[in-house]
């Protein structure tokens, strides 16, 4: 707590120790409890895709999605409980490739390749549920809520 009060970046790890709760749900729960600005999900790929890009070469990568987009499309980025908890608390989720060299510091600066999962998107940056995918719009995303030193801060 003291580090967060001083405006330092704090990284949490681990699960809840409870059955039926994934580490994603534990992360959403802790981020909500600590009133964090964002939940950073480091994963195997550089964002959220319409399908696993390692298995489906033409999978569409999304720059930004809403919580409802993730749930309604059944995108396999996080479990529904974690997405719903984040949605209820308007917790920004950032999905990035933890294995890419320099990815974590880039995300902390609001740079690099990642997907933002937010409460609402304008303009819509996702493909319709039927028909060909929409071309991605120019990157309209505002910068992440960064501290002057370049890190995400606790609220």
PDB file of C-alpha atoms in Angstrom:
ATOM      1  CA  UNK A   1       0.000   0.000   0.000  1.00  0.00           C
ATOM      2  CA  UNK A   2       2.791   2.433   0.875  1.00  0.00           C
ATOM      3  CA  UNK A   3       4.302   2.136  -2.609  1.00  0.00           C
ATOM      4  CA  UNK A   4       0.940   2.861  -4.230  1.00  0.00           C
ATOM      5  CA  UNK A   5       0.423   5.855  -1.928  1.00  0.00           C
ATOM      6  CA  UNK A   6       3.789   7.164  -3.126  1.00  0.00           C
ATOM      7  CA  UNK A   7       2.611   6.824  -6.755  1.00  0.00           C
ATOM      8  CA  UNK A   8       4.887   3.909  -7.584  1.00  0.00           C
ATOM      9  CA  UNK A   9       3.960   1.170 -10.019  1.00  0.00           C
ATOM     10  CA  UNK A  10       2.990  -2.018  -8.186  1.00  0.00           C
ATOM     11  CA  UNK A  11       2.793  -5.416  -9.869  1.00  0.00           C
ATOM     12  CA  UNK A  12       0.546  -8.109  -8.345  1.00  0.00           C
ATOM     13  CA  UNK A  13       0.892 -11.800  -9.123  1.00  0.00           C
ATOM     14  CA  UNK A  14      -0.890 -14.995  -8.106  1.00  0.00           C
ATOM     15  CA  UNK A  15      -4.408 -16.301  -7.772  1.00  0.00           C
ATOM     16  CA  UNK A  16      -7.035 -16.229  -5.057  1.00  0.00           C
ATOM     17  CA  UNK A  17      -6.509 -19.792  -3.872  1.00  0.00           C
ATOM     18  CA  UNK A  18     -10.214 -20.440  -4.364  1.00  0.00           C
ATOM     19  CA  UNK A  19     -11.557 -23.116  -6.702  1.00  0.00           C
ATOM     20  CA  UNK A  20     -13.421 -21.913  -9.807  1.00  0.00           C
ATOM     21  CA  UNK A  21     -11.542 -18.579  -9.832  1.00  0.00           C
ATOM     22  CA  UNK A  22      -9.010 -18.210 -12.614  1.00  0.00           C
ATOM     23  CA  UNK A  23      -5.907 -16.050 -12.345  1.00  0.00           C
ATOM     24  CA  UNK A  24      -7.665 -13.596 -14.709  1.00  0.00           C
ATOM     25  CA  UNK A  25     -10.559 -13.260 -12.272  1.00  0.00           C
ATOM     26  CA  UNK A  26      -8.103 -12.890  -9.388  1.00  0.00           C
ATOM     27  CA  UNK A  27      -6.286 -10.132 -11.303  1.00  0.00           C
ATOM     28  CA  UNK A  28      -9.545  -8.285 -12.008  1.00  0.00           C
ATOM     29  CA  UNK A  29     -10.576  -8.660  -8.372  1.00  0.00           C
ATOM     30  CA  UNK A  30      -7.259  -7.327  -6.999  1.00  0.00           C
ATOM     31  CA  UNK A  31      -7.102  -4.483  -9.525  1.00  0.00           C
ATOM     32  CA  UNK A  32     -10.638  -3.475  -8.555  1.00  0.00           C
ATOM     33  CA  UNK A  33      -9.929  -3.735  -4.829  1.00  0.00           C
ATOM     34  CA  UNK A  34      -6.817  -1.584  -5.182  1.00  0.00           C
ATOM     35  CA  UNK A  35      -8.577   0.965  -7.463  1.00  0.00           C
ATOM     36  CA  UNK A  36      -5.937   0.479 -10.167  1.00  0.00           C
ATOM     37  CA  UNK A  37      -5.986   2.415 -13.422  1.00  0.00           C
ATOM     38  CA  UNK A  38      -5.596  -0.709 -15.537  1.00  0.00           C
ATOM     39  CA  UNK A  39      -5.181  -4.449 -15.601  1.00  0.00           C
ATOM     40  CA  UNK A  40      -2.264  -5.460 -17.830  1.00  0.00           C
ATOM     41  CA  UNK A  41      -2.617  -8.973 -19.211  1.00  0.00           C
ATOM     42  CA  UNK A  42       0.634 -10.299 -20.587  1.00  0.00           C
ATOM     43  CA  UNK A  43      -0.075 -13.176 -22.936  1.00  0.00           C
ATOM     44  CA  UNK A  44       1.342 -15.159 -25.880  1.00  0.00           C
ATOM     45  CA  UNK A  45       0.172 -12.773 -28.628  1.00  0.00           C
ATOM     46  CA  UNK A  46       0.200  -8.997 -29.120  1.00  0.00           C
ATOM     47  CA  UNK A  47      -3.454  -8.310 -28.377  1.00  0.00           C
ATOM     48  CA  UNK A  48      -6.925  -9.730 -28.816  1.00  0.00           C
ATOM     49  CA  UNK A  49      -7.755 -11.563 -32.043  1.00  0.00           C
ATOM     50  CA  UNK A  50     -10.955 -12.936 -33.579  1.00  0.00           C
ATOM     51  CA  UNK A  51      -9.375 -16.414 -33.283  1.00  0.00           C
ATOM     52  CA  UNK A  52      -6.049 -17.829 -32.139  1.00  0.00           C
ATOM     53  CA  UNK A  53      -3.592 -16.296 -34.659  1.00  0.00           C
ATOM     54  CA  UNK A  54      -1.192 -19.201 -34.120  1.00  0.00           C
ATOM     55  CA  UNK A  55      -3.871 -21.560 -35.480  1.00  0.00           C
ATOM     56  CA  UNK A  56      -5.834 -19.219 -37.786  1.00  0.00           C
ATOM     57  CA  UNK A  57      -3.418 -17.158 -39.915  1.00  0.00           C
ATOM     58  CA  UNK A  58      -6.075 -14.702 -41.129  1.00  0.00           C
ATOM     59  CA  UNK A  59      -7.444 -13.940 -37.648  1.00  0.00           C
ATOM     60  CA  UNK A  60      -8.322 -10.261 -37.162  1.00  0.00           C
ATOM     61  CA  UNK A  61      -6.377  -8.330 -34.525  1.00  0.00           C
ATOM     62  CA  UNK A  62      -8.325  -5.676 -32.626  1.00  0.00           C
ATOM     63  CA  UNK A  63      -6.847  -2.396 -31.418  1.00  0.00           C
ATOM     64  CA  UNK A  64      -9.763  -1.693 -29.109  1.00  0.00           C
ATOM     65  CA  UNK A  65     -12.848  -3.574 -27.943  1.00  0.00           C
ATOM     66  CA  UNK A  66     -15.582  -3.047 -25.416  1.00  0.00           C
ATOM     67  CA  UNK A  67     -16.273  -5.517 -22.644  1.00  0.00           C
ATOM     68  CA  UNK A  68     -19.539  -6.393 -24.392  1.00  0.00           C
ATOM     69  CA  UNK A  69     -17.682  -7.043 -27.665  1.00  0.00           C
ATOM     70  CA  UNK A  70     -15.449  -9.544 -25.888  1.00  0.00           C
ATOM     71  CA  UNK A  71     -18.398 -11.275 -24.228  1.00  0.00           C
ATOM     72  CA  UNK A  72     -20.761 -11.281 -27.220  1.00  0.00           C
ATOM     73  CA  UNK A  73     -18.087 -12.579 -29.622  1.00  0.00           C
ATOM     74  CA  UNK A  74     -16.887 -15.112 -27.046  1.00  0.00           C
ATOM     75  CA  UNK A  75     -13.305 -13.971 -27.605  1.00  0.00           C
ATOM     76  CA  UNK A  76     -10.964 -16.234 -25.669  1.00  0.00           C
ATOM     77  CA  UNK A  77      -8.820 -13.526 -24.070  1.00  0.00           C
ATOM     78  CA  UNK A  78     -10.086 -13.839 -20.487  1.00  0.00           C
ATOM     79  CA  UNK A  79     -12.868 -15.706 -18.763  1.00  0.00           C
ATOM     80  CA  UNK A  80     -16.321 -14.124 -18.646  1.00  0.00           C
ATOM     81  CA  UNK A  81     -16.163 -13.541 -14.881  1.00  0.00           C
ATOM     82  CA  UNK A  82     -12.980 -11.453 -15.220  1.00  0.00           C
ATOM     83  CA  UNK A  83     -14.417  -9.440 -18.123  1.00  0.00           C
ATOM     84  CA  UNK A  84     -17.717  -8.890 -16.290  1.00  0.00           C
ATOM     85  CA  UNK A  85     -15.987  -7.802 -13.077  1.00  0.00           C
ATOM     86  CA  UNK A  86     -13.818  -5.390 -15.067  1.00  0.00           C
ATOM     87  CA  UNK A  87     -16.877  -4.088 -16.883  1.00  0.00           C
ATOM     88  CA  UNK A  88     -18.806  -3.485 -13.656  1.00  0.00           C
ATOM     89  CA  UNK A  89     -15.880  -1.453 -12.329  1.00  0.00           C
ATOM     90  CA  UNK A  90     -14.870   0.208 -15.615  1.00  0.00           C
ATOM     91  CA  UNK A  91     -11.372  -1.255 -15.290  1.00  0.00           C
ATOM     92  CA  UNK A  92      -9.251  -0.725 -18.392  1.00  0.00           C
ATOM     93  CA  UNK A  93      -7.735  -4.011 -19.634  1.00  0.00           C
ATOM     94  CA  UNK A  94      -4.601  -3.945 -21.772  1.00  0.00           C
ATOM     95  CA  UNK A  95      -3.605  -7.182 -23.529  1.00  0.00           C
ATOM     96  CA  UNK A  96      -0.050  -7.454 -24.861  1.00  0.00           C
ATOM     97  CA  UNK A  97       2.630 -10.026 -25.676  1.00  0.00           C
ATOM     98  CA  UNK A  98       4.676 -10.472 -22.506  1.00  0.00           C
ATOM     99  CA  UNK A  99       7.335 -12.389 -24.487  1.00  0.00           C
ATOM    100  CA  UNK A 100       8.095  -9.605 -26.975  1.00  0.00           C
ATOM    101  CA  UNK A 101      11.326  -7.813 -26.153  1.00  0.00           C
ATOM    102  CA  UNK A 102      10.628  -4.448 -24.516  1.00  0.00           C
ATOM    103  CA  UNK A 103       6.846  -4.913 -24.632  1.00  0.00           C
ATOM    104  CA  UNK A 104       6.170  -4.213 -20.958  1.00  0.00           C
ATOM    105  CA  UNK A 105       7.998  -0.853 -20.825  1.00  0.00           C
ATOM    106  CA  UNK A 106       6.403   0.112 -24.153  1.00  0.00           C
ATOM    107  CA  UNK A 107       2.911  -0.619 -22.808  1.00  0.00           C
ATOM    108  CA  UNK A 108       3.707   1.384 -19.686  1.00  0.00           C
ATOM    109  CA  UNK A 109       4.543   4.343 -21.959  1.00  0.00           C
ATOM    110  CA  UNK A 110       1.365   3.799 -24.021  1.00  0.00           C
ATOM    111  CA  UNK A 111       3.384   2.596 -27.005  1.00  0.00           C
ATOM    112  CA  UNK A 112       3.764  -0.697 -28.855  1.00  0.00           C
ATOM    113  CA  UNK A 113       1.197  -3.259 -29.948  1.00  0.00           C
ATOM    114  CA  UNK A 114      -1.627  -4.072 -27.584  1.00  0.00           C
ATOM    115  CA  UNK A 115      -5.409  -4.195 -27.393  1.00  0.00           C
ATOM    116  CA  UNK A 116      -7.430  -1.999 -25.051  1.00  0.00           C
ATOM    117  CA  UNK A 117     -10.665  -3.373 -23.611  1.00  0.00           C
ATOM    118  CA  UNK A 118     -12.829  -0.482 -22.470  1.00  0.00           C
ATOM    119  CA  UNK A 119     -16.395   0.533 -21.611  1.00  0.00           C
ATOM    120  CA  UNK A 120     -17.195   2.090 -24.992  1.00  0.00           C
ATOM    121  CA  UNK A 121     -15.560   2.539 -28.391  1.00  0.00           C
ATOM    122  CA  UNK A 122     -16.048   5.495 -30.701  1.00  0.00           C
ATOM    123  CA  UNK A 123     -15.703   5.094 -33.601  1.00  0.00           C
ATOM    124  CA  UNK A 124     -16.397   1.379 -33.685  1.00  0.00           C
ATOM    125  CA  UNK A 125     -13.077  -0.308 -34.330  1.00  0.00           C
ATOM    126  CA  UNK A 126     -14.340  -3.877 -34.533  1.00  0.00           C
ATOM    127  CA  UNK A 127     -15.676  -5.948 -37.370  1.00  0.00           C
ATOM    128  CA  UNK A 128     -19.425  -6.593 -37.606  1.00  0.00           C
ATOM    129  CA  UNK A 129     -20.613 -10.002 -36.454  1.00  0.00           C
ATOM    130  CA  UNK A 130     -21.486 -10.942 -40.039  1.00  0.00           C
ATOM    131  CA  UNK A 131     -19.824  -9.957 -43.292  1.00  0.00           C
ATOM    132  CA  UNK A 132     -16.248  -8.956 -44.085  1.00  0.00           C
ATOM    133  CA  UNK A 133     -14.154  -7.282 -41.390  1.00  0.00           C
ATOM    134  CA  UNK A 134     -14.007  -3.505 -41.313  1.00  0.00           C
ATOM    135  CA  UNK A 135     -10.634  -1.921 -42.063  1.00  0.00           C
ATOM    136  CA  UNK A 136      -9.020  -0.578 -38.912  1.00  0.00           C
ATOM    137  CA  UNK A 137      -9.475   3.163 -38.384  1.00  0.00           C
ATOM    138  CA  UNK A 138      -6.540   5.433 -37.559  1.00  0.00           C
ATOM    139  CA  UNK A 139      -5.391   4.963 -33.973  1.00  0.00           C
ATOM    140  CA  UNK A 140      -7.754   7.295 -32.029  1.00  0.00           C
ATOM    141  CA  UNK A 141      -6.896   5.920 -28.606  1.00  0.00           C
ATOM    142  CA  UNK A 142      -6.003   8.487 -25.992  1.00  0.00           C
ATOM    143  CA  UNK A 143      -2.790   7.990 -24.085  1.00  0.00           C
ATOM    144  CA  UNK A 144      -2.864   5.725 -21.060  1.00  0.00           C
ATOM    145  CA  UNK A 145      -3.232   7.381 -17.636  1.00  0.00           C
ATOM    146  CA  UNK A 146       0.497   7.728 -17.008  1.00  0.00           C
ATOM    147  CA  UNK A 147       2.411   9.272 -14.158  1.00  0.00           C
ATOM    148  CA  UNK A 148       5.048  11.883 -15.050  1.00  0.00           C
ATOM    149  CA  UNK A 149       7.688   9.174 -14.677  1.00  0.00           C
ATOM    150  CA  UNK A 150       5.903   7.130 -17.326  1.00  0.00           C
ATOM    151  CA  UNK A 151       4.115   4.496 -15.236  1.00  0.00           C
ATOM    152  CA  UNK A 152       0.488   3.681 -14.635  1.00  0.00           C
ATOM    153  CA  UNK A 153      -0.645   5.039 -11.302  1.00  0.00           C
ATOM    154  CA  UNK A 154      -3.132   3.938  -8.687  1.00  0.00           C
ATOM    155  CA  UNK A 155      -6.214   6.134  -8.309  1.00  0.00           C
TER     156      UNK A 155
END
